[in-house]
């Protein structure tokens, strides 16, 4: 028997294109599996991509210099707001709420000069504390409050998915004058609150001098807008909140399930607008450090006007050493 008879003949089988692709895919998958199962060295975890190291923020030091820089920014924000009112002649338009007030641009101009001088004083005191002067407005006061008021009063608000559009103010002069009273009160309260935060008598004295002038200006604008708004210290202390009767009539005479008397009223009637409170002047040795409420602008679809609470400087509005004017 020939040795070749012990060998089984190999039949050549042609490979189809689909089989070739299948074999190629298996080969690639096998290579990936082998690479994944390969030996790996222990070490630091890998990083996806290339990134910078996490920066370390400077410590938020609060000292006399920070307080002076912050107050300089507050005063410059107020001065800038008054400059905008005067340049855009927002105080010259007759007000339906205050028809007898007239144009108070000259009064607000005098206020502007006071706050510009106050900012200069606070910056000089900041330099005396080895701090850099703050040559712009307070960022938080500008962005979260003053700019919001101007934008709402002049432009209203665009419609969104959750609310309808809001028109520009129905009385912009009223809203600007109320903003003046709010900012004067804010300056006075901020200077008063500074007394317990700084450590040098000279800084307290300077803040008190500026704060007293701002408080008097707040009283002046309040009495110009609301001549009957003078509340004596005695009346303020003895004033009691009004008691509103809330007792309902007996159900035997009142059918609470029945419609109101005006059953034909239009269901789409405009809701009442939020009342804009009139400013008052209260003589006192010390003023309040509570938030100062502001209400203004046109009402939304529910009659609700813009409401803001202006507050004295705190940790989120200080001009820290690492902050710079933009």
Tab-separated table of C-alpha atoms in Angstrom, residues 35-289:
chain	number	residue	atom	x	y	z
A	35	UNK	CA	-5.661	42.695	24.532
A	36	UNK	CA	-8.227	43.184	27.273
A	37	UNK	CA	-7.084	40.042	29.059
A	38	UNK	CA	-3.449	41.018	28.858
A	39	UNK	CA	-1.395	41.732	31.937
A	40	UNK	CA	-1.870	45.208	33.396
A	41	UNK	CA	0.314	47.044	35.851
A	42	UNK	CA	-1.167	48.514	39.031
A	43	UNK	CA	-0.894	52.268	39.346
A	44	UNK	CA	-2.781	55.541	39.349
A	45	UNK	CA	-6.209	55.467	37.712
A	46	UNK	CA	-6.223	56.601	34.144
A	47	UNK	CA	-7.664	59.884	32.943
A	48	UNK	CA	-9.977	60.289	30.018
A	49	UNK	CA	-8.700	63.224	28.030
A	50	UNK	CA	-6.384	65.961	29.220
A	51	UNK	CA	-7.544	68.518	31.789
A	52	UNK	CA	-6.098	71.131	34.067
A	53	UNK	CA	-5.667	70.538	37.749
A	54	UNK	CA	-8.511	71.707	39.986
A	55	UNK	CA	-7.730	75.311	40.894
A	56	UNK	CA	-7.513	76.278	44.546
A	57	UNK	CA	-9.564	79.349	45.310
A	58	UNK	CA	-8.168	82.065	47.488
A	59	UNK	CA	-9.467	82.295	51.031
A	60	UNK	CA	-12.411	84.733	51.315
A	61	UNK	CA	-10.813	87.081	53.828
A	62	UNK	CA	-13.204	89.670	55.290
A	63	UNK	CA	-11.421	92.626	56.850
A	64	UNK	CA	-11.679	96.404	57.003
A	65	UNK	CA	-10.391	96.759	53.457
A	66	UNK	CA	-13.044	94.386	52.105
A	67	UNK	CA	-15.790	96.337	53.870
A	68	UNK	CA	-14.532	99.643	52.467
A	69	UNK	CA	-14.271	98.228	48.941
A	70	UNK	CA	-17.765	96.794	49.233
A	71	UNK	CA	-19.274	100.085	50.366
A	72	UNK	CA	-17.462	101.929	47.578
A	73	UNK	CA	-19.130	99.562	45.111
A	74	UNK	CA	-22.569	100.038	46.694
A	75	UNK	CA	-22.282	103.818	46.457
A	76	UNK	CA	-21.073	103.664	42.851
A	77	UNK	CA	-23.975	101.391	41.903
A	78	UNK	CA	-26.419	103.905	43.358
A	79	UNK	CA	-24.712	106.805	41.584
A	80	UNK	CA	-24.777	104.908	38.278
A	81	UNK	CA	-28.500	104.173	38.680
A	82	UNK	CA	-29.236	107.861	39.247
A	83	UNK	CA	-27.099	108.816	36.264
A	84	UNK	CA	-29.130	106.490	34.069
A	85	UNK	CA	-32.414	107.920	35.352
A	86	UNK	CA	-31.290	111.457	34.569
A	87	UNK	CA	-29.697	110.685	31.196
A	88	UNK	CA	-32.786	108.807	30.001
A	89	UNK	CA	-35.103	111.478	31.484
A	90	UNK	CA	-37.047	108.831	33.362
A	91	UNK	CA	-37.971	111.315	36.101
A	92	UNK	CA	-39.314	114.013	33.777
A	93	UNK	CA	-42.400	112.097	32.619
A	94	UNK	CA	-45.559	113.002	34.604
A	95	UNK	CA	-46.637	110.301	37.037
A	96	UNK	CA	-50.243	109.220	37.407
A	97	UNK	CA	-49.480	107.967	40.910
A	98	UNK	CA	-47.716	111.164	42.001
A	99	UNK	CA	-49.343	113.865	39.824
A	100	UNK	CA	-48.198	116.729	42.068
A	101	UNK	CA	-44.570	115.710	42.442
A	102	UNK	CA	-43.200	117.129	39.215
A	103	UNK	CA	-39.699	116.578	37.872
A	104	UNK	CA	-37.300	115.627	40.679
A	105	UNK	CA	-34.240	115.330	38.456
A	106	UNK	CA	-32.499	118.164	40.320
A	107	UNK	CA	-33.097	116.457	43.668
A	108	UNK	CA	-31.784	113.135	42.402
A	109	UNK	CA	-28.769	114.908	40.900
A	110	UNK	CA	-27.896	116.197	44.374
A	111	UNK	CA	-28.273	112.650	45.697
A	112	UNK	CA	-25.957	111.429	42.927
A	113	UNK	CA	-23.239	113.857	43.985
A	114	UNK	CA	-23.511	112.644	47.584
A	115	UNK	CA	-23.045	109.000	46.595
A	116	UNK	CA	-20.181	109.747	44.217
A	117	UNK	CA	-18.375	111.568	47.024
A	118	UNK	CA	-19.174	108.704	49.398
A	119	UNK	CA	-17.625	106.194	46.991
A	120	UNK	CA	-14.466	108.302	46.827
A	121	UNK	CA	-14.305	108.435	50.627
A	122	UNK	CA	-14.719	104.684	50.998
A	123	UNK	CA	-12.033	104.010	48.387
A	124	UNK	CA	-9.604	106.327	50.176
A	125	UNK	CA	-10.295	104.446	53.394
A	126	UNK	CA	-9.757	101.142	51.562
A	127	UNK	CA	-6.335	102.285	50.374
A	128	UNK	CA	-5.549	103.264	53.958
A	129	UNK	CA	-6.256	99.636	54.880
A	130	UNK	CA	-3.750	98.389	52.266
A	131	UNK	CA	-6.552	97.318	49.935
A	132	UNK	CA	-7.042	98.105	46.276
A	133	UNK	CA	-9.753	100.692	45.521
A	134	UNK	CA	-12.984	99.413	43.994
A	135	UNK	CA	-13.692	101.513	40.917
A	136	UNK	CA	-17.010	100.057	39.739
A	137	UNK	CA	-20.427	99.154	41.050
A	138	UNK	CA	-21.245	96.238	43.312
A	139	UNK	CA	-21.738	93.252	41.022
A	140	UNK	CA	-24.540	91.590	42.943
A	141	UNK	CA	-26.479	94.805	43.548
A	142	UNK	CA	-26.240	95.663	39.857
A	143	UNK	CA	-27.039	92.254	38.379
A	144	UNK	CA	-29.646	90.929	40.809
A	145	UNK	CA	-31.498	94.122	41.690
A	146	UNK	CA	-30.893	97.432	39.906
A	147	UNK	CA	-30.615	96.016	36.375
A	148	UNK	CA	-33.661	93.836	37.007
A	149	UNK	CA	-35.736	96.870	37.996
A	150	UNK	CA	-34.679	98.929	34.978
A	151	UNK	CA	-35.300	96.064	32.570
A	152	UNK	CA	-38.733	95.268	33.986
A	153	UNK	CA	-39.822	98.914	34.107
A	154	UNK	CA	-38.603	99.841	30.628
A	155	UNK	CA	-39.068	96.587	28.708
A	156	UNK	CA	-41.395	94.343	30.684
A	157	UNK	CA	-40.787	90.621	30.205
A	158	UNK	CA	-41.132	88.237	27.284
A	159	UNK	CA	-43.534	85.327	27.357
A	160	UNK	CA	-42.242	81.933	28.432
A	161	UNK	CA	-43.594	78.398	28.586
A	162	UNK	CA	-44.835	79.040	32.116
A	163	UNK	CA	-46.068	82.639	31.935
A	164	UNK	CA	-47.349	85.227	29.515
A	165	UNK	CA	-45.616	88.385	28.410
A	166	UNK	CA	-45.491	91.388	30.747
A	167	UNK	CA	-45.785	94.906	29.392
A	168	UNK	CA	-43.529	97.809	30.287
A	169	UNK	CA	-44.411	99.758	33.415
A	170	UNK	CA	-47.736	101.557	33.608
A	171	UNK	CA	-46.002	104.382	35.554
A	172	UNK	CA	-42.210	104.386	35.075
A	173	UNK	CA	-41.717	107.655	36.980
A	174	UNK	CA	-43.380	106.134	40.032
A	175	UNK	CA	-41.148	103.081	39.823
A	176	UNK	CA	-37.961	105.133	39.434
A	177	UNK	CA	-38.815	107.423	42.359
A	178	UNK	CA	-39.602	104.436	44.546
A	179	UNK	CA	-36.264	102.951	43.497
A	180	UNK	CA	-34.570	106.177	44.619
A	181	UNK	CA	-36.168	105.835	48.053
A	182	UNK	CA	-35.131	102.176	48.200
A	183	UNK	CA	-31.512	102.919	47.298
A	184	UNK	CA	-31.256	105.789	49.788
A	185	UNK	CA	-32.596	103.492	52.495
A	186	UNK	CA	-30.133	100.794	51.419
A	187	UNK	CA	-27.193	103.195	51.680
A	188	UNK	CA	-28.271	104.309	55.147
A	189	UNK	CA	-28.798	100.751	56.397
A	190	UNK	CA	-25.503	99.525	54.913
A	191	UNK	CA	-23.552	102.304	56.624
A	192	UNK	CA	-25.293	101.603	59.916
A	193	UNK	CA	-24.599	97.882	59.686
A	194	UNK	CA	-20.947	98.622	58.992
A	195	UNK	CA	-20.416	100.078	62.474
A	196	UNK	CA	-20.293	96.670	64.140
A	197	UNK	CA	-18.181	95.068	61.395
A	198	UNK	CA	-15.120	97.325	61.175
A	199	UNK	CA	-12.482	97.586	63.890
A	200	UNK	CA	-11.331	101.210	63.690
A	201	UNK	CA	-13.273	104.223	65.048
A	202	UNK	CA	-12.335	106.371	62.049
A	203	UNK	CA	-14.051	103.919	59.707
A	204	UNK	CA	-17.182	103.883	61.854
A	205	UNK	CA	-17.271	107.685	61.949
A	206	UNK	CA	-16.970	107.994	58.179
A	207	UNK	CA	-19.692	105.404	57.600
A	208	UNK	CA	-21.982	107.095	60.132
A	209	UNK	CA	-21.559	110.484	58.459
A	210	UNK	CA	-22.454	109.077	55.052
A	211	UNK	CA	-25.290	106.976	56.446
A	212	UNK	CA	-26.940	109.916	58.209
A	213	UNK	CA	-26.969	111.920	54.978
A	214	UNK	CA	-28.478	108.978	53.076
A	215	UNK	CA	-31.147	108.496	55.751
A	216	UNK	CA	-32.147	112.154	55.510
A	217	UNK	CA	-32.326	111.896	51.743
A	218	UNK	CA	-34.549	108.822	52.072
A	219	UNK	CA	-36.868	110.798	54.360
A	220	UNK	CA	-36.868	113.732	51.937
A	221	UNK	CA	-37.881	111.669	48.932
A	222	UNK	CA	-40.486	109.822	51.022
A	223	UNK	CA	-42.171	113.066	52.076
A	224	UNK	CA	-42.048	114.478	48.552
A	225	UNK	CA	-43.852	111.393	47.281
A	226	UNK	CA	-46.134	110.995	50.282
A	227	UNK	CA	-46.553	114.296	52.181
A	228	UNK	CA	-48.705	112.582	54.780
A	229	UNK	CA	-46.121	109.867	55.341
A	230	UNK	CA	-44.415	111.388	58.375
A	231	UNK	CA	-44.835	109.015	61.305
A	232	UNK	CA	-43.608	110.331	64.648
A	233	UNK	CA	-41.551	108.063	66.852
A	234	UNK	CA	-44.360	108.020	69.438
A	235	UNK	CA	-46.964	107.029	66.880
A	236	UNK	CA	-44.690	104.358	65.451
A	237	UNK	CA	-44.144	102.776	68.876
A	238	UNK	CA	-47.801	102.850	69.875
A	239	UNK	CA	-49.196	101.775	66.520
A	240	UNK	CA	-51.102	98.520	66.604
A	241	UNK	CA	-51.842	96.341	63.605
A	242	UNK	CA	-55.383	96.662	62.363
A	243	UNK	CA	-57.697	93.796	63.246
A	244	UNK	CA	-59.677	92.465	60.318
A	245	UNK	CA	-63.005	90.849	61.048
A	246	UNK	CA	-63.108	87.364	59.562
A	247	UNK	CA	-66.380	86.035	61.021
A	248	UNK	CA	-68.565	84.596	58.278
A	249	UNK	CA	-72.311	85.013	58.211
A	250	UNK	CA	-74.386	82.029	59.400
A	251	UNK	CA	-74.960	79.439	56.716
A	252	UNK	CA	-78.714	79.784	57.263
A	253	UNK	CA	-78.557	83.175	55.555
A	254	UNK	CA	-75.612	82.610	53.235
A	255	UNK	CA	-75.601	79.981	50.544
A	256	UNK	CA	-71.870	79.466	50.068
A	257	UNK	CA	-72.519	77.171	47.104
A	258	UNK	CA	-74.406	79.860	45.190
A	259	UNK	CA	-72.572	82.010	42.648
A	260	UNK	CA	-71.554	85.529	43.511
A	261	UNK	CA	-73.970	88.415	43.048
A	262	UNK	CA	-72.280	89.368	39.799
A	263	UNK	CA	-72.818	85.980	38.205
A	264	UNK	CA	-72.561	87.438	34.722
A	265	UNK	CA	-69.095	88.844	35.246
A	266	UNK	CA	-66.563	88.131	32.552
A	267	UNK	CA	-64.489	85.111	33.546
A	268	UNK	CA	-61.483	86.678	31.858
A	269	UNK	CA	-61.646	89.972	33.775
A	270	UNK	CA	-58.262	91.503	34.592
A	271	UNK	CA	-57.180	90.547	38.134
A	272	UNK	CA	-56.378	93.381	40.560
A	273	UNK	CA	-52.811	94.678	40.473
A	274	UNK	CA	-50.421	94.370	43.380
A	275	UNK	CA	-50.628	97.545	45.428
A	276	UNK	CA	-47.510	99.725	45.349
A	277	UNK	CA	-46.881	100.869	48.949
A	278	UNK	CA	-46.172	104.536	49.604
A	279	UNK	CA	-42.893	105.378	51.366
A	280	UNK	CA	-42.958	106.821	54.868
A	281	UNK	CA	-40.477	108.700	57.054
A	282	UNK	CA	-40.017	107.541	60.654
A	283	UNK	CA	-37.638	109.508	62.896
A	284	UNK	CA	-35.476	107.257	65.052
A	285	UNK	CA	-31.999	107.116	66.520
A	286	UNK	CA	-31.249	103.961	64.542
A	287	UNK	CA	-32.825	102.684	61.374
A	288	UNK	CA	-33.899	99.187	60.459
A	289	UNK	CA	-31.471	96.652	59.005
